[in-house]
PDB file of C-alpha atoms and ligand atoms in Angstrom:
ATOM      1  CA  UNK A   5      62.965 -11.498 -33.933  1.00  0.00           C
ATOM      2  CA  UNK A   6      59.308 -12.637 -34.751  1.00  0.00           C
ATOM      3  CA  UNK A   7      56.920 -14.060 -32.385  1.00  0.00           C
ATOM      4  CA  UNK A   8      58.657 -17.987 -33.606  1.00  0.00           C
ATOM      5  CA  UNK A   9      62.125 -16.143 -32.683  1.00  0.00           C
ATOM      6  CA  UNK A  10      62.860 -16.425 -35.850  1.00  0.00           C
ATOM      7  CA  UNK A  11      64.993 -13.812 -37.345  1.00  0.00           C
ATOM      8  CA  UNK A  12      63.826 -11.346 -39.720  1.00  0.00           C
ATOM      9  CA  UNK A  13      64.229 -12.521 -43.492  1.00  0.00           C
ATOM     10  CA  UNK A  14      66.808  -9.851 -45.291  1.00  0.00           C
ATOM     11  CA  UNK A  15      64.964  -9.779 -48.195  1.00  0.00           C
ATOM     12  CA  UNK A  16      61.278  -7.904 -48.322  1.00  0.00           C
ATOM     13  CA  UNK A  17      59.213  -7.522 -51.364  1.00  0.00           C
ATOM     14  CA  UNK A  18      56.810  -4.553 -52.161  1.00  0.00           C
ATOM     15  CA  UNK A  19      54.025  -3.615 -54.531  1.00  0.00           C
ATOM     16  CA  UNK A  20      53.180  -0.236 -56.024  1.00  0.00           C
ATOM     17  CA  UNK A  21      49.914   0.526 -57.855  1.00  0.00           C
ATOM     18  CA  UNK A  22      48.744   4.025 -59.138  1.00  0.00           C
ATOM     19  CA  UNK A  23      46.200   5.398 -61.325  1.00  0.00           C
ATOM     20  CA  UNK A  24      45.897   8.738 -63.273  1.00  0.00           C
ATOM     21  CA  UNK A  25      43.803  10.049 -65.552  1.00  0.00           C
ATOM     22  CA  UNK A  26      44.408  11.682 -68.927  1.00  0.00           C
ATOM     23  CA  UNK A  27      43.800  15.089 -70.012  1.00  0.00           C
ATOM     24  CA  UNK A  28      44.526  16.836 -73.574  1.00  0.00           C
ATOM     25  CA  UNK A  29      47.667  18.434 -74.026  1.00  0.00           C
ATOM     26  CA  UNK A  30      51.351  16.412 -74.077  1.00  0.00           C
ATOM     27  CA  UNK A  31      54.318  15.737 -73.719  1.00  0.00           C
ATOM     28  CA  UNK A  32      53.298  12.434 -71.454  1.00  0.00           C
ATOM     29  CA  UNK A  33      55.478  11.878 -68.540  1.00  0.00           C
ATOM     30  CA  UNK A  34      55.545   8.559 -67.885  1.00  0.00           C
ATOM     31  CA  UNK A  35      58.691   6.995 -65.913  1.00  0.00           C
ATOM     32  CA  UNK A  36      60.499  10.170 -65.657  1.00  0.00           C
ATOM     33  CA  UNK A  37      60.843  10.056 -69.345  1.00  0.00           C
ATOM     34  CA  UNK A  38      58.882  13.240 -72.089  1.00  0.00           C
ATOM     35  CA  UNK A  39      57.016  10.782 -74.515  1.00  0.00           C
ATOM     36  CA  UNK A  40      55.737  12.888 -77.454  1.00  0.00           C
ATOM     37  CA  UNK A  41      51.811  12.213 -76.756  1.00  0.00           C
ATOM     38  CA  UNK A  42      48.841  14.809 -77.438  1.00  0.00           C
ATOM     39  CA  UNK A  43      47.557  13.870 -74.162  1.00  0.00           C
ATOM     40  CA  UNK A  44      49.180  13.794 -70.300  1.00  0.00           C
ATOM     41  CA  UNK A  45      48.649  12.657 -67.373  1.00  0.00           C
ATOM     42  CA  UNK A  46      46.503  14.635 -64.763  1.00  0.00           C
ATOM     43  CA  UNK A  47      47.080  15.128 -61.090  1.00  0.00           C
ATOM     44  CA  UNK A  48      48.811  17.055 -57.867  1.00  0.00           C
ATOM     45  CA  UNK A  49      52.502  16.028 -58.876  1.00  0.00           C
ATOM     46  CA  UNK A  50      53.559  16.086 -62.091  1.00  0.00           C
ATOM     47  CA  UNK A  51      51.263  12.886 -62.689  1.00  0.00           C
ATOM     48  CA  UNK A  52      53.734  10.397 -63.467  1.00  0.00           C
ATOM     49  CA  UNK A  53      51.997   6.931 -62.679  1.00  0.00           C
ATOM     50  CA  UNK A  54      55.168   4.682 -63.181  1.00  0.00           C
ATOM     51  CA  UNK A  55      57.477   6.494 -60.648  1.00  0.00           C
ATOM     52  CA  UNK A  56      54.500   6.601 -58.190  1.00  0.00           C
ATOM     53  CA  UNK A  57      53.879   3.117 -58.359  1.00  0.00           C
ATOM     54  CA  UNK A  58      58.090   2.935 -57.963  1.00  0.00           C
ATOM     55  CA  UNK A  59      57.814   4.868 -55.129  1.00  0.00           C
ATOM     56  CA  UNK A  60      55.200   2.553 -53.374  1.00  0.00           C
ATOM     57  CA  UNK A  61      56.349  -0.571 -53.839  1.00  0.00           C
ATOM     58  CA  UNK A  62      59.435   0.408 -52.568  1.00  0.00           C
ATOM     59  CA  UNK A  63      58.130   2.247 -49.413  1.00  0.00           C
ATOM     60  CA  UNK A  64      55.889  -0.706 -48.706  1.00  0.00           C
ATOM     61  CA  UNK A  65      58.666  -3.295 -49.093  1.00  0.00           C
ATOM     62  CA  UNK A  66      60.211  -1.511 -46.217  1.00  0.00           C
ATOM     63  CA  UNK A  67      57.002  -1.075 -44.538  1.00  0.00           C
ATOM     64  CA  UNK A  68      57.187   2.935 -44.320  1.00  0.00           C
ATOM     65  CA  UNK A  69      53.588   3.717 -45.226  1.00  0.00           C
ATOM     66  CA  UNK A  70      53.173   4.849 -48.811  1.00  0.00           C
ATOM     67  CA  UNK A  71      53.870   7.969 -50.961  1.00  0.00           C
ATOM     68  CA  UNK A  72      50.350  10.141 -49.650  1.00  0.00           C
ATOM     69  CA  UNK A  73      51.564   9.876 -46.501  1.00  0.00           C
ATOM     70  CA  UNK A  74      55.367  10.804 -46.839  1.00  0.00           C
ATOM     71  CA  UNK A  75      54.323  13.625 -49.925  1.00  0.00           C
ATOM     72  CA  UNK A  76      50.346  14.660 -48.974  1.00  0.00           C
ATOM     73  CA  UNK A  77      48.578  15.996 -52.101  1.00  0.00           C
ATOM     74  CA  UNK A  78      46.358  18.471 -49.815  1.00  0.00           C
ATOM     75  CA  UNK A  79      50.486  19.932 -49.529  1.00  0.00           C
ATOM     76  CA  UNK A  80      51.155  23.159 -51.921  1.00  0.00           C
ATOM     77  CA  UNK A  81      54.590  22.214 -51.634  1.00  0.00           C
ATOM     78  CA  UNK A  82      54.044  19.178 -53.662  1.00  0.00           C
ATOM     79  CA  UNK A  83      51.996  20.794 -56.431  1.00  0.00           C
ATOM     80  CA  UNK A  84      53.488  19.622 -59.852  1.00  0.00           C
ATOM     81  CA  UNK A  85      56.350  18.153 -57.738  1.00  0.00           C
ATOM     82  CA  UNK A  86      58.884  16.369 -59.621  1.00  0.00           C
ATOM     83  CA  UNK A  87      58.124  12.550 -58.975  1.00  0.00           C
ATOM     84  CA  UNK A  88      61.791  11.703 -59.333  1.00  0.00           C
ATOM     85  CA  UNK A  89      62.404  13.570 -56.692  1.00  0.00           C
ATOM     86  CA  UNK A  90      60.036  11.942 -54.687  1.00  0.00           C
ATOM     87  CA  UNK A  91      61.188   8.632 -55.309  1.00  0.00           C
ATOM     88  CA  UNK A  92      64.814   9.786 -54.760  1.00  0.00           C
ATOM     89  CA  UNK A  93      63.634  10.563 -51.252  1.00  0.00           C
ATOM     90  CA  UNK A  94      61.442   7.358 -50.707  1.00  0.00           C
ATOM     91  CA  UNK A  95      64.703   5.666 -51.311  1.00  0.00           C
ATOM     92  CA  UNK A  96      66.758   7.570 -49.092  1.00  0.00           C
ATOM     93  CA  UNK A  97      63.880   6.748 -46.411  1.00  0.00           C
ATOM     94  CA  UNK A  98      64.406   3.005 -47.319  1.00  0.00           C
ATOM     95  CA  UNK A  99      68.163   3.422 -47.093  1.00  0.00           C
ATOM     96  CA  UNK A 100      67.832   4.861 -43.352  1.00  0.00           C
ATOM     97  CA  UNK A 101      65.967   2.003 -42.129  1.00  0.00           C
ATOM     98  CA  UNK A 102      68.719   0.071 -43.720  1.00  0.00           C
ATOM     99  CA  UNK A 103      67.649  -1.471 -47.247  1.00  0.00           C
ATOM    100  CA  UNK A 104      69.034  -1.358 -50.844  1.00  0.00           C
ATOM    101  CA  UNK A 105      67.418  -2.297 -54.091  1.00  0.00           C
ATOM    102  CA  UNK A 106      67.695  -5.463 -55.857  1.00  0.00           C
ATOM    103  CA  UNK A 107      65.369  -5.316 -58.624  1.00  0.00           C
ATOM    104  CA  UNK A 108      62.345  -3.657 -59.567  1.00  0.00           C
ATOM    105  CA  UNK A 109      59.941  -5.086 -62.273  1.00  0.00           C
ATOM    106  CA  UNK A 110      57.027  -2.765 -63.710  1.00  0.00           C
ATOM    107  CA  UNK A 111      53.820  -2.515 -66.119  1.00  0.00           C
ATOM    108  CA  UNK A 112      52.560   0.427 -67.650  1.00  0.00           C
ATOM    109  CA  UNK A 113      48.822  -0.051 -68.560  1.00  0.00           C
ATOM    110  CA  UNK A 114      48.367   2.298 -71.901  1.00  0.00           C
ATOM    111  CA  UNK A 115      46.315   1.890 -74.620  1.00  0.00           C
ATOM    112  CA  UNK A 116      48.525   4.399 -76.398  1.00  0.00           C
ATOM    113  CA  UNK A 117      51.075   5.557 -77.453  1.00  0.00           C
ATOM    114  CA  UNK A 118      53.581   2.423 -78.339  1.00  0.00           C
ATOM    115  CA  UNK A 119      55.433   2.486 -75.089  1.00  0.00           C
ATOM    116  CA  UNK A 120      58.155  -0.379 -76.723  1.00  0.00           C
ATOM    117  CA  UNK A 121      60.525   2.396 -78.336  1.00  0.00           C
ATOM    118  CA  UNK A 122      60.565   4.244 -74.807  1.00  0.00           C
ATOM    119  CA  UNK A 123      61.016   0.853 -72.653  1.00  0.00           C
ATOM    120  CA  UNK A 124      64.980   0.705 -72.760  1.00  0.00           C
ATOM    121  CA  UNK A 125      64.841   4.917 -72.247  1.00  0.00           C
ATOM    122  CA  UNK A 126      62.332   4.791 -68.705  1.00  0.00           C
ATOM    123  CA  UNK A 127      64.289   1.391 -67.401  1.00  0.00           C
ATOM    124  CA  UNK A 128      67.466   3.975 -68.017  1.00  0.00           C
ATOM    125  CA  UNK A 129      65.888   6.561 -66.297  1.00  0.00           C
ATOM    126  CA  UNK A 130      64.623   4.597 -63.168  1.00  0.00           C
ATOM    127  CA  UNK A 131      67.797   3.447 -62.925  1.00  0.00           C
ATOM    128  CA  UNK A 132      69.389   6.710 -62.783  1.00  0.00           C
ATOM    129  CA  UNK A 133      67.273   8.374 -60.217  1.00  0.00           C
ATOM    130  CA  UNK A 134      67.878   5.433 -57.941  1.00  0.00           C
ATOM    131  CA  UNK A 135      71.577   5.173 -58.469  1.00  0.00           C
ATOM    132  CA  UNK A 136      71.407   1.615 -59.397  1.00  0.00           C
ATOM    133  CA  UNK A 137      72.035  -0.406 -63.164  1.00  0.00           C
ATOM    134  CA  UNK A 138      69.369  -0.307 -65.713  1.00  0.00           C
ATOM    135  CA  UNK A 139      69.580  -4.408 -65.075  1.00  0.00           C
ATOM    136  CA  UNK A 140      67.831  -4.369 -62.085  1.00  0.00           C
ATOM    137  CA  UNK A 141      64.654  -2.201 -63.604  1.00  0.00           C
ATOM    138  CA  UNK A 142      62.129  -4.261 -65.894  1.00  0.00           C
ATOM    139  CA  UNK A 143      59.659  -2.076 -67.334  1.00  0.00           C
ATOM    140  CA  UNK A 144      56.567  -3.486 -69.688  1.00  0.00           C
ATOM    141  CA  UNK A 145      53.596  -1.986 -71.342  1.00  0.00           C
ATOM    142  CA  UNK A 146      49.978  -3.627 -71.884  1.00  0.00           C
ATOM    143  CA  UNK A 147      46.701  -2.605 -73.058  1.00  0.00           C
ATOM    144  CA  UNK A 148      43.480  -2.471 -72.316  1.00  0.00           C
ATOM    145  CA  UNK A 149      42.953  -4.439 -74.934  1.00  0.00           C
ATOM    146  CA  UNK A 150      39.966  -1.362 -75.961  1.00  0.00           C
ATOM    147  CA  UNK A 151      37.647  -2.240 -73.058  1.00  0.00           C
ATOM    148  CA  UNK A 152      37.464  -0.362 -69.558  1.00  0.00           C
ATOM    149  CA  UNK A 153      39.056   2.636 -68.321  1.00  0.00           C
ATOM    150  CA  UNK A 154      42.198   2.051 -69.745  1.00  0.00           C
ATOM    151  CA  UNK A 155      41.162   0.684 -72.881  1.00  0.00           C
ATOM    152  CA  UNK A 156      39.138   3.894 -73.672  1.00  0.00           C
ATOM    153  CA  UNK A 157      42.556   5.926 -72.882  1.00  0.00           C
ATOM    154  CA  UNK A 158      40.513   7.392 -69.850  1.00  0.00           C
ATOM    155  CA  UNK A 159      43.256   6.734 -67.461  1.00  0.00           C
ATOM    156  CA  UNK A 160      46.735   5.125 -66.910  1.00  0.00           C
ATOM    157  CA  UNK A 161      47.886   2.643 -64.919  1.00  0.00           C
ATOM    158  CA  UNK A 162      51.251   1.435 -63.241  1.00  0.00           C
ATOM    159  CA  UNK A 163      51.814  -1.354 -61.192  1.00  0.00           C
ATOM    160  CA  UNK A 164      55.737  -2.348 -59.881  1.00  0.00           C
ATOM    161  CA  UNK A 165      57.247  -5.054 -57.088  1.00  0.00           C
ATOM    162  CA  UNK A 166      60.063  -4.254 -55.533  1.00  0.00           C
ATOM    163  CA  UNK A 167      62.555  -6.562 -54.402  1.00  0.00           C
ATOM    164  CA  UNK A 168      64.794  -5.115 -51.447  1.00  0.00           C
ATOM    165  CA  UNK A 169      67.494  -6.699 -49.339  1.00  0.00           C
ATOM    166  CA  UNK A 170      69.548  -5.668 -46.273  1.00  0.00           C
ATOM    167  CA  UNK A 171      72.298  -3.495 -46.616  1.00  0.00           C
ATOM    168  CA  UNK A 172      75.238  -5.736 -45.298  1.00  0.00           C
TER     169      UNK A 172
HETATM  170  O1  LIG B  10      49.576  -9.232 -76.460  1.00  0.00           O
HETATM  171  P1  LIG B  10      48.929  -8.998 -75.130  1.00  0.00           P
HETATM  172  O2  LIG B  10      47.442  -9.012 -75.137  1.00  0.00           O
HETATM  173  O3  LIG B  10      49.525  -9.801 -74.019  1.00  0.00           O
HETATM  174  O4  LIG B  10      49.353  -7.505 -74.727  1.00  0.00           O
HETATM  175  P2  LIG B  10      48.906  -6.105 -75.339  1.00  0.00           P
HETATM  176  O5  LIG B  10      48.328  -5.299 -74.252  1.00  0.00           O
HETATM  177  O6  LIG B  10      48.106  -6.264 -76.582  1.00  0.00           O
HETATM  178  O7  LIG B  10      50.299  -5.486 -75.699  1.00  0.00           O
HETATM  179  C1  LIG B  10      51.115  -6.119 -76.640  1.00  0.00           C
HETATM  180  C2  LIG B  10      52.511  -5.550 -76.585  1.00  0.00           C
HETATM  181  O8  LIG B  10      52.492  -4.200 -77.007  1.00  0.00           O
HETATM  182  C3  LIG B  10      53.089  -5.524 -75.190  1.00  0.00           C
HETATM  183  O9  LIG B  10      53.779  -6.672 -74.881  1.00  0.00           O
HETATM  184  C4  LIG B  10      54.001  -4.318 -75.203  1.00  0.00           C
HETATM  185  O10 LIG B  10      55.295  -4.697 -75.565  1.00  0.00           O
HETATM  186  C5  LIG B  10      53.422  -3.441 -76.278  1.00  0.00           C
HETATM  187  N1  LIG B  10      52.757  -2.227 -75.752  1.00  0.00           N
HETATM  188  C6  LIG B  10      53.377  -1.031 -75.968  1.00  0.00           C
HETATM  189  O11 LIG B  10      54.461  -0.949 -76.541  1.00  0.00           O
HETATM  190  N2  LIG B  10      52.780   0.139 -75.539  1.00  0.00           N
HETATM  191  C7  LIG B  10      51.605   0.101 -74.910  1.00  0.00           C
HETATM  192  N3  LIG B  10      51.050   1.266 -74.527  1.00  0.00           N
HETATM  193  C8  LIG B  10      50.980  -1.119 -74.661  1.00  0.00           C
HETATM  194  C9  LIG B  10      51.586  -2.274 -75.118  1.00  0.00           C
HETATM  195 ZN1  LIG B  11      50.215   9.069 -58.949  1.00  0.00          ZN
END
């Protein structure tokens, strides 16, 4: 119950946002999927901005903090940690405090490469870590359009809501 004693609503919605920059050298990781690239992402993890952002938005739609706090990057056990496994985890953490997915809808902000032959592959992937249908994962690519950070290919982007509802 709220403070109107109201109950509260069974569905919650999250947002995920992360940021990584790149570094020379491929394959590109991006949504647990090996793009051939001749650049990757850089960070603690294995870098992989989409599942990150994944990860968030569906912590926060449960309102369970965010992915720093449940895998800290100051951790050795999470260098070059497998981000899928991560998110497998987040969503067991949503799952205990009793929520299920029903959709997820992402961008990937990449100047290059051509994310569109990969779309169908990550929305697979996502789907697969998480146990639920590719239907339920949207997955989209922009540029920077040239300008800014990600314009200049200086970093990656990933943003993704969540959509989560009670498990009956
Ligand atoms: O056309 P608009 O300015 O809205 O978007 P854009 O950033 O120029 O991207 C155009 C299309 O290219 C997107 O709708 C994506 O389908 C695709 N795209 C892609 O395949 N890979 C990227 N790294 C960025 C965009
Ligand atoms: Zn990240």
């Amino acid at each position: 119950m709220n403070d109107d004693s109201l109950p509260i609503p069974s569905l919650r919605v999250g947002i995920g946002h992360d940021t990584h920059r790149l570094k020379p050298g491929g394959p590109l990781r991006i949504g647990g999927v090996e793009i051939p690239y001749d650049r990757s992402l850089d960070g603690h993890s294995d870098a992989d901005v989409l599942l990150h952002a994944v990860t968030d938005a569906i912590l926060g739609a449960a309102a369970i903090g965010d992915i720093g706090e449940l895998f800290p990057d100051n951790d050795p056990k999470n260098k070059n940690r497998d981000s899928a496994e991560m998110l497998l985890l987040a969503k067991q953490e949503v799952a205990a405090v009793g929520f299920q997915i029903a959709n997820l809808d992402c961008i990937v902000f990449a100047q290059a490469p051509k994310l569109s032959p990969f779309k169908r592959i990550i929305a697979d992937r996502i789907a697969e870590i998480l146990k639920i249908v590719p239907e339920q994962v949207g997955v989209k690519a922009k540029t920077g359009e040239g300008v800014g950070a990600v314009g200049k290919s200086e970093i990656m982007q990933a943003q993704c809501v969540a959509l989560l509802m009670q498990i009956p």
